[in-house]
């Protein structure tokens, strides 16, 4: 069976798999003898996972990613770069190499209106250019001044009870922001947007659960990424979170 797998894979021009699959079938890939390995979203993969997936015949490793955005997700905060304790297990091989030698960058973006692109340009990508077609993106409906970005500011702190354990708290909540977000969503729906046109993002799992529950009360249907549901089930211990999450909708 092993020989048949190797023979079939040798006939393929491209072999696709996860880093987990590559490490599990390391012996098979060694026999196949692939010399070029391309790792996509490399900045979000632990260095150990990339190394474990490389076969003995690998001569060229091409990593594609963005080390200025998401790092690999480490479950234990003290081991992360942000904790500053020297472990930095969530620093990817891509990021480590990028600190030694600047990577090649794609400089022209084709997605965002220039008003939106100006934010990452100012923060991280000073050489970012906008494709001509991006200037034709429609402004937000129901917002005066043909605007593409709107910022709301408030001085209501996070819920103190949820942040009692200090730096090790991976989850925070803010009821004021939940209410504000629900109002914004309802207003945008009244402007003719479909629920599928809107994306609500939050960095905290506790807030994620509260937002979903609050939107459900307003009969606003939500679709949650499976990874977000899995993360919430794994990390959150609060009863309200489990009730709010329900099934994999």
Short mmCIF file of C-alpha atoms in Angstrom, two decimals:
data_model
loop_
_atom_site.label_atom_id
_atom_site.label_comp_id
_atom_site.label_asym_id
_atom_site.label_seq_id
_atom_site.Cartn_x
_atom_site.Cartn_y
_atom_site.Cartn_z
CA UNK A 1 0.00 0.00 0.00
CA UNK A 2 2.84 2.37 0.89
CA UNK A 3 4.47 1.79 -2.52
CA UNK A 4 1.19 2.51 -4.34
CA UNK A 5 0.79 5.79 -2.41
CA UNK A 6 4.32 6.84 -3.29
CA UNK A 7 3.84 5.97 -6.96
CA UNK A 8 0.56 7.92 -7.13
CA UNK A 9 2.07 10.96 -5.43
CA UNK A 10 5.11 10.95 -7.71
CA UNK A 11 2.76 11.35 -10.70
CA UNK A 12 1.20 14.49 -9.20
CA UNK A 13 2.61 17.92 -10.05
CA UNK A 14 1.37 19.39 -6.75
CA UNK A 15 0.75 17.64 -3.43
CA UNK A 16 -1.44 19.59 -1.01
CA UNK A 17 -1.71 18.91 2.72
CA UNK A 18 -1.67 20.55 6.13
CA UNK A 19 1.48 20.76 8.22
CA UNK A 20 -0.06 18.11 10.48
CA UNK A 21 -0.61 15.82 7.49
CA UNK A 22 2.91 16.45 6.24
CA UNK A 23 4.41 15.45 9.57
CA UNK A 24 2.14 12.40 9.90
CA UNK A 25 3.11 11.13 6.44
CA UNK A 26 6.73 12.26 6.66
CA UNK A 27 8.09 8.87 5.57
CA UNK A 28 5.85 8.81 2.49
CA UNK A 29 6.87 12.33 1.50
CA UNK A 30 10.53 11.44 2.02
CA UNK A 31 10.12 8.63 -0.51
CA UNK A 32 8.26 10.90 -2.94
CA UNK A 33 11.24 13.27 -2.91
CA UNK A 34 9.53 16.63 -3.36
CA UNK A 35 12.24 19.30 -3.54
CA UNK A 36 10.07 22.42 -3.26
CA UNK A 37 7.79 23.11 -0.29
CA UNK A 38 5.39 26.08 -0.29
CA UNK A 39 3.84 27.08 3.04
CA UNK A 40 0.80 29.35 2.82
CA UNK A 41 -0.18 31.60 5.77
CA UNK A 42 3.27 30.82 7.11
CA UNK A 43 3.24 33.62 9.67
CA UNK A 44 0.35 31.89 11.48
CA UNK A 45 2.10 28.52 11.80
CA UNK A 46 4.39 27.51 14.65
CA UNK A 47 8.01 27.13 13.60
CA UNK A 48 8.10 23.56 14.92
CA UNK A 49 5.15 22.63 12.70
CA UNK A 50 6.92 23.93 9.60
CA UNK A 51 10.18 22.15 10.45
CA UNK A 52 8.37 18.87 11.19
CA UNK A 53 6.68 18.95 7.79
CA UNK A 54 9.90 19.30 5.75
CA UNK A 55 11.12 16.15 4.04
CA UNK A 56 14.80 15.21 3.69
CA UNK A 57 14.66 16.01 -0.03
CA UNK A 58 13.47 19.61 0.45
CA UNK A 59 15.81 22.05 -1.31
CA UNK A 60 13.59 25.15 -1.49
CA UNK A 61 11.22 26.41 1.21
CA UNK A 62 8.88 29.18 0.06
CA UNK A 63 6.85 30.84 2.80
CA UNK A 64 3.90 33.11 2.04
CA UNK A 65 2.38 35.18 4.83
CA UNK A 66 2.36 38.44 6.76
CA UNK A 67 4.35 38.65 9.99
CA UNK A 68 2.76 42.01 10.79
CA UNK A 69 -0.63 40.43 11.37
CA UNK A 70 -1.71 37.29 13.25
CA UNK A 71 0.82 35.07 14.99
CA UNK A 72 0.27 31.36 15.67
CA UNK A 73 -2.26 30.90 18.46
CA UNK A 74 -0.56 29.75 21.66
CA UNK A 75 -2.88 28.48 24.39
CA UNK A 76 -0.57 29.40 27.30
CA UNK A 77 -0.11 33.19 27.54
CA UNK A 78 3.22 33.21 29.50
CA UNK A 79 4.89 31.45 26.55
CA UNK A 80 3.90 34.11 24.00
CA UNK A 81 5.85 37.02 22.57
CA UNK A 82 3.39 39.45 24.18
CA UNK A 83 4.19 38.12 27.67
CA UNK A 84 7.81 39.22 27.24
CA UNK A 85 9.28 36.31 29.20
CA UNK A 86 11.68 35.14 26.52
CA UNK A 87 9.87 32.00 25.37
CA UNK A 88 8.09 33.46 22.32
CA UNK A 89 6.79 30.11 21.08
CA UNK A 90 4.27 31.94 18.89
CA UNK A 91 7.00 33.65 16.85
CA UNK A 92 6.80 31.85 13.53
CA UNK A 93 9.75 30.84 11.38
CA UNK A 94 8.45 33.38 8.85
CA UNK A 95 8.58 36.23 11.39
CA UNK A 96 12.00 35.20 12.68
CA UNK A 97 13.48 35.15 9.19
CA UNK A 98 11.72 38.40 8.26
CA UNK A 99 13.51 40.09 11.17
CA UNK A 100 16.82 38.97 9.71
CA UNK A 101 16.04 39.78 6.09
CA UNK A 102 13.07 41.83 4.82
CA UNK A 103 10.71 39.64 2.78
CA UNK A 104 9.38 40.44 -0.67
CA UNK A 105 6.16 42.45 -0.43
CA UNK A 106 3.08 42.84 -2.57
CA UNK A 107 2.71 46.61 -2.75
CA UNK A 108 -0.58 47.12 -4.61
CA UNK A 109 -3.89 46.25 -3.00
CA UNK A 110 -7.11 45.61 -4.94
CA UNK A 111 -9.69 45.23 -2.14
CA UNK A 112 -10.14 48.32 0.02
CA UNK A 113 -11.20 51.86 -0.77
CA UNK A 114 -8.19 54.17 -0.30
CA UNK A 115 -9.84 55.68 2.79
CA UNK A 116 -9.71 52.26 4.46
CA UNK A 117 -6.29 51.35 3.08
CA UNK A 118 -4.90 54.53 4.61
CA UNK A 119 -5.15 52.92 8.06
CA UNK A 120 -2.83 49.90 7.51
CA UNK A 121 -0.65 52.13 5.31
CA UNK A 122 -0.06 54.49 8.23
CA UNK A 123 0.45 51.69 10.76
CA UNK A 124 2.35 48.95 8.94
CA UNK A 125 2.69 49.30 5.17
CA UNK A 126 4.11 52.72 4.24
CA UNK A 127 4.73 51.68 0.62
CA UNK A 128 1.19 50.36 0.05
CA UNK A 129 -0.40 51.44 -3.23
CA UNK A 130 -4.06 51.36 -4.26
CA UNK A 131 -5.25 49.89 -7.53
CA UNK A 132 -7.27 52.38 -9.57
CA UNK A 133 -10.50 50.35 -9.29
CA UNK A 134 -10.55 50.68 -5.49
CA UNK A 135 -11.60 54.33 -5.74
CA UNK A 136 -14.94 53.18 -7.16
CA UNK A 137 -16.02 51.32 -4.00
CA UNK A 138 -19.45 52.53 -2.87
CA UNK A 139 -19.63 54.56 0.38
CA UNK A 140 -21.58 53.41 3.42
CA UNK A 141 -25.34 53.74 3.08
CA UNK A 142 -27.07 55.95 5.59
CA UNK A 143 -23.89 57.82 6.55
CA UNK A 144 -23.58 61.48 5.65
CA UNK A 145 -20.63 62.69 3.63
CA UNK A 146 -20.10 59.65 1.37
CA UNK A 147 -17.83 58.11 3.97
CA UNK A 148 -16.13 54.72 3.85
CA UNK A 149 -14.96 54.70 7.48
CA UNK A 150 -16.66 55.72 10.73
CA UNK A 151 -15.13 55.61 14.22
CA UNK A 152 -17.01 55.67 17.52
CA UNK A 153 -15.31 56.67 20.76
CA UNK A 154 -16.52 56.06 24.31
CA UNK A 155 -15.11 56.06 27.84
CA UNK A 156 -17.00 53.08 29.30
CA UNK A 157 -14.44 50.59 30.71
CA UNK A 158 -14.51 46.83 30.29
CA UNK A 159 -16.61 44.83 32.72
CA UNK A 160 -14.38 44.64 35.80
CA UNK A 161 -15.61 41.24 36.91
CA UNK A 162 -14.45 39.64 33.66
CA UNK A 163 -10.90 41.06 33.82
CA UNK A 164 -10.12 40.24 37.44
CA UNK A 165 -7.17 37.98 36.70
CA UNK A 166 -5.01 40.66 35.08
CA UNK A 167 -2.55 39.91 32.30
CA UNK A 168 -3.52 36.24 32.09
CA UNK A 169 -7.09 37.07 31.17
CA UNK A 170 -7.71 35.91 27.63
CA UNK A 171 -11.31 37.09 27.64
CA UNK A 172 -12.87 40.47 28.38
CA UNK A 173 -16.37 41.87 27.94
CA UNK A 174 -17.96 45.29 27.60
CA UNK A 175 -21.75 45.46 27.74
CA UNK A 176 -21.76 49.03 26.45
CA UNK A 177 -19.94 47.99 23.28
CA UNK A 178 -22.30 45.03 22.84
CA UNK A 179 -25.29 47.37 22.93
CA UNK A 180 -23.60 49.85 20.61
CA UNK A 181 -22.67 47.11 18.13
CA UNK A 182 -26.22 45.73 18.05
CA UNK A 183 -27.59 49.23 17.37
CA UNK A 184 -25.13 49.73 14.51
CA UNK A 185 -26.02 46.36 12.99
CA UNK A 186 -29.74 47.11 13.18
CA UNK A 187 -29.22 50.52 11.58
CA UNK A 188 -27.18 49.09 8.71
CA UNK A 189 -29.83 46.41 8.11
CA UNK A 190 -32.40 49.20 7.87
CA UNK A 191 -30.28 50.80 5.13
CA UNK A 192 -30.81 47.75 2.92
CA UNK A 193 -27.77 45.69 3.76
CA UNK A 194 -28.31 41.95 4.20
CA UNK A 195 -27.05 40.22 7.32
CA UNK A 196 -24.59 38.36 5.07
CA UNK A 197 -23.06 41.73 4.08
CA UNK A 198 -22.00 42.50 7.66
CA UNK A 199 -19.07 41.15 9.68
CA UNK A 200 -18.70 41.79 13.42
CA UNK A 201 -15.18 41.23 14.77
CA UNK A 202 -14.01 41.05 18.38
CA UNK A 203 -10.65 39.93 19.81
CA UNK A 204 -12.21 38.46 22.97
CA UNK A 205 -14.11 35.18 23.28
CA UNK A 206 -16.27 36.46 26.13
CA UNK A 207 -17.36 39.43 24.05
CA UNK A 208 -17.94 37.12 21.10
CA UNK A 209 -20.43 35.09 23.13
CA UNK A 210 -22.26 38.17 24.38
CA UNK A 211 -22.45 39.69 20.92
CA UNK A 212 -23.91 36.55 19.41
CA UNK A 213 -26.49 36.26 22.19
CA UNK A 214 -27.48 39.93 21.84
CA UNK A 215 -27.84 39.66 18.06
CA UNK A 216 -29.94 36.52 18.47
CA UNK A 217 -32.30 38.44 20.76
CA UNK A 218 -32.79 40.91 17.90
CA UNK A 219 -33.44 37.96 15.54
CA UNK A 220 -30.33 38.76 13.53
CA UNK A 221 -28.97 35.52 12.06
CA UNK A 222 -25.25 34.94 12.55
CA UNK A 223 -22.75 32.59 10.98
CA UNK A 224 -19.79 31.74 13.17
CA UNK A 225 -16.51 30.34 11.90
CA UNK A 226 -16.02 26.79 13.15
CA UNK A 227 -12.61 27.63 14.59
CA UNK A 228 -14.16 30.43 16.68
CA UNK A 229 -16.73 28.02 18.08
CA UNK A 230 -14.03 25.48 18.91
CA UNK A 231 -11.88 28.13 20.59
CA UNK A 232 -14.80 29.33 22.67
CA UNK A 233 -15.75 25.83 23.74
CA UNK A 234 -12.15 25.11 24.72
CA UNK A 235 -11.33 28.29 26.60
CA UNK A 236 -14.51 29.78 28.04
CA UNK A 237 -15.78 28.43 31.34
CA UNK A 238 -18.60 30.93 31.89
CA UNK A 239 -22.03 29.34 31.62
CA UNK A 240 -23.45 32.20 29.56
CA UNK A 241 -20.88 31.53 26.84
CA UNK A 242 -21.83 27.88 26.44
CA UNK A 243 -25.50 28.74 26.29
CA UNK A 244 -24.95 31.52 23.77
CA UNK A 245 -22.81 29.40 21.50
CA UNK A 246 -25.28 26.56 21.11
CA UNK A 247 -24.67 24.57 17.93
CA UNK A 248 -22.38 25.12 14.98
CA UNK A 249 -24.51 27.57 13.04
#
